[in-house]
Amino acid sequence: DKRLEGVLEYGWFAPLSKLLLVILNFFYGIFKSYGFAIILITILTRVLLLPFTLRGDMNRRKSLDAQKKLAYIEQKYKHDPEMLARERAEYTRKHVLPGLLGMVPYLFQIPLFIALQRVLSHAIELYKAPFLWIPDLSSADPYYILPALISLGMVFQFSGVGDPRKQVTNILIALIIGAFTAQFSAGLALFIGVSTLLGIAQMALQKEFNL
């Protein structure tokens, strides 16, 4: 109903949210399931953002390497403050700052995810729409299955990256995120869960093909 759509607040990215809603309804028209439509639109957004994600991951790895090199320089010249300041400034100018600027590709993902979050949190179409064990995609998962799967997926995802000494912290973060998603609509939790699984698959492929 156009009158109902008019009262919905999609925020700053309303045009993008409305476009995503059109795509969501298009997929629903084919599969007659908003659950499958959410899965497909999640896959579509991940594919569209893949070039930015790969570029951002590559720049992130370069930035981590630069930080390790900087730590080595600080250790090497710790007894020579003047040389340390000179070497650190030079290395930062050549490697660290470009690495930080290289994180910009991640920023391109933010508007799309915010717009999609708005759609999945406010779309009238999801009201009383069932999917598998979920009776209503506009309400929270009553059995907490999706939040549990999201936490497990993130624990697995975190285990493959970062400092092994921070694994306990990563597990706590994953559990906290899972607890938060327990309050989200099941449609939004489904998007986060599928996106997490796709992230794990992407990570495995990047490792396999050294991307």
Short mmCIF file of C-alpha atoms in Angstrom, two decimals:
data_model
loop_
_atom_site.label_atom_id
_atom_site.label_comp_id
_atom_site.label_asym_id
_atom_site.label_seq_id
_atom_site.Cartn_x
_atom_site.Cartn_y
_atom_site.Cartn_z
CA ASP A 1 0.00 0.00 0.00
CA LYS A 2 1.52 3.31 -1.11
CA ARG A 3 -0.05 5.16 1.83
CA LEU A 4 1.62 2.83 4.33
CA GLU A 5 4.97 3.07 2.54
CA GLY A 6 4.74 6.85 2.80
CA VAL A 7 4.83 6.81 6.61
CA LEU A 8 7.94 4.62 6.81
CA GLU A 9 11.20 6.34 7.69
CA TYR A 10 14.18 4.95 5.77
CA GLY A 11 16.65 7.65 6.85
CA TRP A 12 19.34 9.36 4.80
CA PHE A 13 19.62 6.49 2.35
CA ALA A 14 15.89 6.33 1.56
CA PRO A 15 16.33 6.17 -2.26
CA LEU A 16 18.74 3.24 -1.90
CA SER A 17 16.44 1.56 0.64
CA LYS A 18 13.48 1.86 -1.72
CA LEU A 19 15.52 0.40 -4.57
CA LEU A 20 16.51 -2.56 -2.37
CA LEU A 21 12.85 -3.03 -1.43
CA VAL A 22 11.95 -3.20 -5.12
CA ILE A 23 14.64 -5.86 -5.63
CA LEU A 24 13.42 -7.75 -2.55
CA ASN A 25 9.87 -7.79 -3.91
CA PHE A 26 11.18 -8.86 -7.32
CA PHE A 27 12.84 -11.93 -5.79
CA TYR A 28 9.68 -12.60 -3.78
CA GLY A 29 7.67 -12.52 -6.99
CA ILE A 30 9.82 -15.36 -8.34
CA PHE A 31 10.20 -17.58 -5.26
CA LYS A 32 7.11 -16.58 -3.23
CA SER A 33 9.22 -16.53 -0.07
CA TYR A 34 10.62 -13.45 1.62
CA GLY A 35 13.15 -15.67 3.39
CA PHE A 36 14.64 -16.79 0.08
CA ALA A 37 14.35 -13.21 -1.20
CA ILE A 38 16.47 -11.99 1.74
CA ILE A 39 19.06 -14.71 1.09
CA LEU A 40 19.26 -13.74 -2.59
CA ILE A 41 19.53 -10.01 -1.91
CA THR A 42 22.28 -10.75 0.63
CA ILE A 43 24.21 -12.71 -2.00
CA LEU A 44 23.65 -9.91 -4.52
CA THR A 45 24.98 -7.21 -2.19
CA ARG A 46 28.02 -9.31 -1.26
CA VAL A 47 28.83 -9.84 -4.94
CA LEU A 48 28.41 -6.13 -5.75
CA LEU A 49 30.69 -5.18 -2.86
CA LEU A 50 33.28 -7.89 -3.56
CA PRO A 51 35.76 -5.60 -5.41
CA PHE A 52 35.69 -3.13 -2.50
CA THR A 53 36.00 -5.94 0.05
CA LEU A 54 38.99 -7.53 -1.68
CA ARG A 55 40.71 -4.18 -2.08
CA GLY A 56 40.05 -3.30 1.54
CA ASP A 57 41.35 -6.68 2.77
CA MET A 58 44.53 -6.28 0.76
CA ASN A 59 45.11 -2.79 2.16
CA ARG A 60 44.37 -4.01 5.68
CA ARG A 61 47.06 -6.69 5.38
CA LYS A 62 49.52 -4.09 4.11
CA SER A 63 48.67 -1.85 7.05
CA LEU A 64 49.27 -4.70 9.52
CA ASP A 65 52.64 -5.42 7.92
CA ALA A 66 53.52 -1.73 8.17
CA GLN A 67 52.63 -1.71 11.87
CA LYS A 68 54.93 -4.70 12.47
CA LYS A 69 57.76 -2.96 10.63
CA LEU A 70 57.17 0.18 12.66
CA ALA A 71 57.40 -1.83 15.88
CA TYR A 72 60.73 -3.25 14.65
CA ILE A 73 62.04 0.28 13.98
CA GLU A 74 61.00 1.41 17.45
CA GLN A 75 62.81 -1.56 19.00
CA LYS A 76 65.92 -1.04 16.86
CA TYR A 77 66.35 2.66 17.68
CA LYS A 78 64.92 2.71 21.21
CA HIS A 79 68.25 4.01 22.56
CA ASP A 80 68.56 6.71 19.90
CA PRO A 81 65.52 9.01 20.17
CA GLU A 82 66.63 11.34 17.38
CA MET A 83 67.16 8.52 14.87
CA LEU A 84 63.95 6.83 16.04
CA ALA A 85 61.91 9.97 15.42
CA ARG A 86 63.45 10.42 11.96
CA GLU A 87 63.00 6.78 10.89
CA ARG A 88 59.50 6.55 12.31
CA ALA A 89 58.38 9.74 10.55
CA GLU A 90 59.86 8.57 7.24
CA TYR A 91 58.34 5.10 7.43
CA THR A 92 54.95 6.47 8.50
CA ARG A 93 54.94 8.88 5.56
CA LYS A 94 55.80 6.16 3.04
CA HIS A 95 53.83 3.18 4.32
CA VAL A 96 51.48 3.71 7.27
CA LEU A 97 49.48 6.69 6.01
CA PRO A 98 48.90 5.20 2.52
CA GLY A 99 47.82 1.99 4.25
CA LEU A 100 45.25 3.83 6.34
CA LEU A 101 43.92 5.62 3.28
CA GLY A 102 43.63 2.20 1.68
CA MET A 103 40.86 1.38 4.15
CA VAL A 104 38.58 3.80 2.27
CA PRO A 105 37.09 0.98 0.11
CA TYR A 106 35.39 -0.34 3.24
CA LEU A 107 33.49 2.95 3.53
CA PHE A 108 31.67 2.27 0.26
CA GLN A 109 29.94 -0.68 1.93
CA ILE A 110 28.38 1.35 4.74
CA PRO A 111 25.52 3.09 2.84
CA LEU A 112 24.39 -0.17 1.26
CA PHE A 113 24.33 -2.06 4.55
CA ILE A 114 22.53 0.78 6.35
CA ALA A 115 19.93 0.99 3.58
CA LEU A 116 19.37 -2.77 3.64
CA GLN A 117 19.15 -2.77 7.43
CA ARG A 118 16.42 -0.13 7.20
CA VAL A 119 14.46 -2.20 4.69
CA LEU A 120 14.66 -5.43 6.69
CA SER A 121 13.75 -3.64 9.93
CA HIS A 122 10.79 -1.64 8.59
CA ALA A 123 9.40 -3.35 5.47
CA ILE A 124 5.67 -3.97 5.88
CA GLU A 125 5.99 -6.91 3.49
CA LEU A 126 7.83 -8.95 6.13
CA TYR A 127 4.97 -8.70 8.64
CA LYS A 128 3.73 -12.24 9.40
CA ALA A 129 5.90 -13.59 6.56
CA PRO A 130 7.08 -17.08 7.62
CA PHE A 131 10.34 -18.82 6.72
CA LEU A 132 11.39 -22.29 7.88
CA TRP A 133 11.02 -22.29 11.71
CA ILE A 134 10.40 -18.51 11.82
CA PRO A 135 6.69 -17.58 11.97
CA ASP A 136 7.22 -13.84 11.37
CA LEU A 137 10.27 -12.28 9.68
CA SER A 138 9.36 -8.86 11.06
CA SER A 139 9.75 -10.11 14.65
CA ALA A 140 12.70 -11.59 16.53
CA ASP A 141 13.55 -15.27 16.09
CA PRO A 142 11.49 -16.89 18.90
CA TYR A 143 13.88 -19.84 19.19
CA TYR A 144 17.14 -17.82 19.09
CA ILE A 145 18.50 -20.13 16.39
CA LEU A 146 19.69 -17.33 14.11
CA PRO A 147 21.54 -15.42 16.87
CA ALA A 148 23.26 -18.67 17.94
CA LEU A 149 24.30 -19.44 14.35
CA ILE A 150 25.57 -15.87 13.91
CA SER A 151 27.71 -16.14 17.06
CA LEU A 152 29.13 -19.51 15.99
CA GLY A 153 29.84 -18.21 12.49
CA MET A 154 31.65 -15.15 13.82
CA VAL A 155 33.72 -17.25 16.24
CA PHE A 156 34.79 -19.39 13.28
CA GLN A 157 35.45 -16.28 11.18
CA PHE A 158 37.55 -14.62 13.88
CA SER A 159 39.55 -17.80 14.43
CA GLY A 160 41.08 -17.49 10.96
CA VAL A 161 42.31 -13.91 11.28
CA GLY A 162 44.07 -11.64 13.71
CA ASP A 163 46.30 -12.22 16.69
CA PRO A 164 45.75 -15.67 18.30
CA ARG A 165 46.26 -14.03 21.70
CA LYS A 166 43.05 -12.05 21.14
CA GLN A 167 40.85 -15.08 20.47
CA VAL A 168 39.11 -14.87 23.87
CA THR A 169 38.23 -11.24 23.16
CA ASN A 170 36.99 -12.20 19.69
CA ILE A 171 34.77 -14.92 21.14
CA LEU A 172 33.28 -12.43 23.60
CA ILE A 173 32.63 -9.98 20.76
CA ALA A 174 30.90 -12.73 18.75
CA LEU A 175 28.69 -13.63 21.74
CA ILE A 176 27.78 -9.98 22.33
CA ILE A 177 26.86 -9.52 18.66
CA GLY A 178 24.74 -12.67 18.85
CA ALA A 179 22.97 -11.30 21.93
CA PHE A 180 22.23 -8.04 20.12
CA THR A 181 20.86 -9.83 17.04
CA ALA A 182 18.45 -11.71 19.31
CA GLN A 183 16.58 -8.39 19.56
CA PHE A 184 16.58 -7.76 15.80
CA SER A 185 13.85 -8.76 13.41
CA ALA A 186 14.36 -12.28 12.07
CA GLY A 187 14.65 -10.83 8.56
CA LEU A 188 17.59 -8.67 9.58
CA ALA A 189 19.14 -11.53 11.58
CA LEU A 190 18.79 -13.78 8.52
CA PHE A 191 20.66 -11.21 6.44
CA ILE A 192 23.45 -10.98 9.05
CA GLY A 193 23.67 -14.77 9.32
CA VAL A 194 23.85 -15.37 5.57
CA SER A 195 26.34 -12.51 5.19
CA THR A 196 28.51 -14.09 7.91
CA LEU A 197 28.46 -17.46 6.14
CA LEU A 198 29.38 -15.80 2.84
CA GLY A 199 32.20 -13.97 4.63
CA ILE A 200 33.57 -17.32 5.86
CA ALA A 201 33.37 -18.76 2.34
CA GLN A 202 35.09 -15.68 0.91
CA MET A 203 37.84 -15.91 3.52
CA ALA A 204 38.44 -19.57 2.65
CA LEU A 205 38.60 -18.80 -1.08
CA GLN A 206 40.98 -15.87 -0.52
CA LYS A 207 43.25 -18.14 1.49
CA GLU A 208 43.04 -20.91 -1.11
CA PHE A 209 43.84 -18.65 -4.07
CA ASN A 210 46.04 -16.18 -2.14
CA LEU A 211 43.84 -13.19 -2.98
#
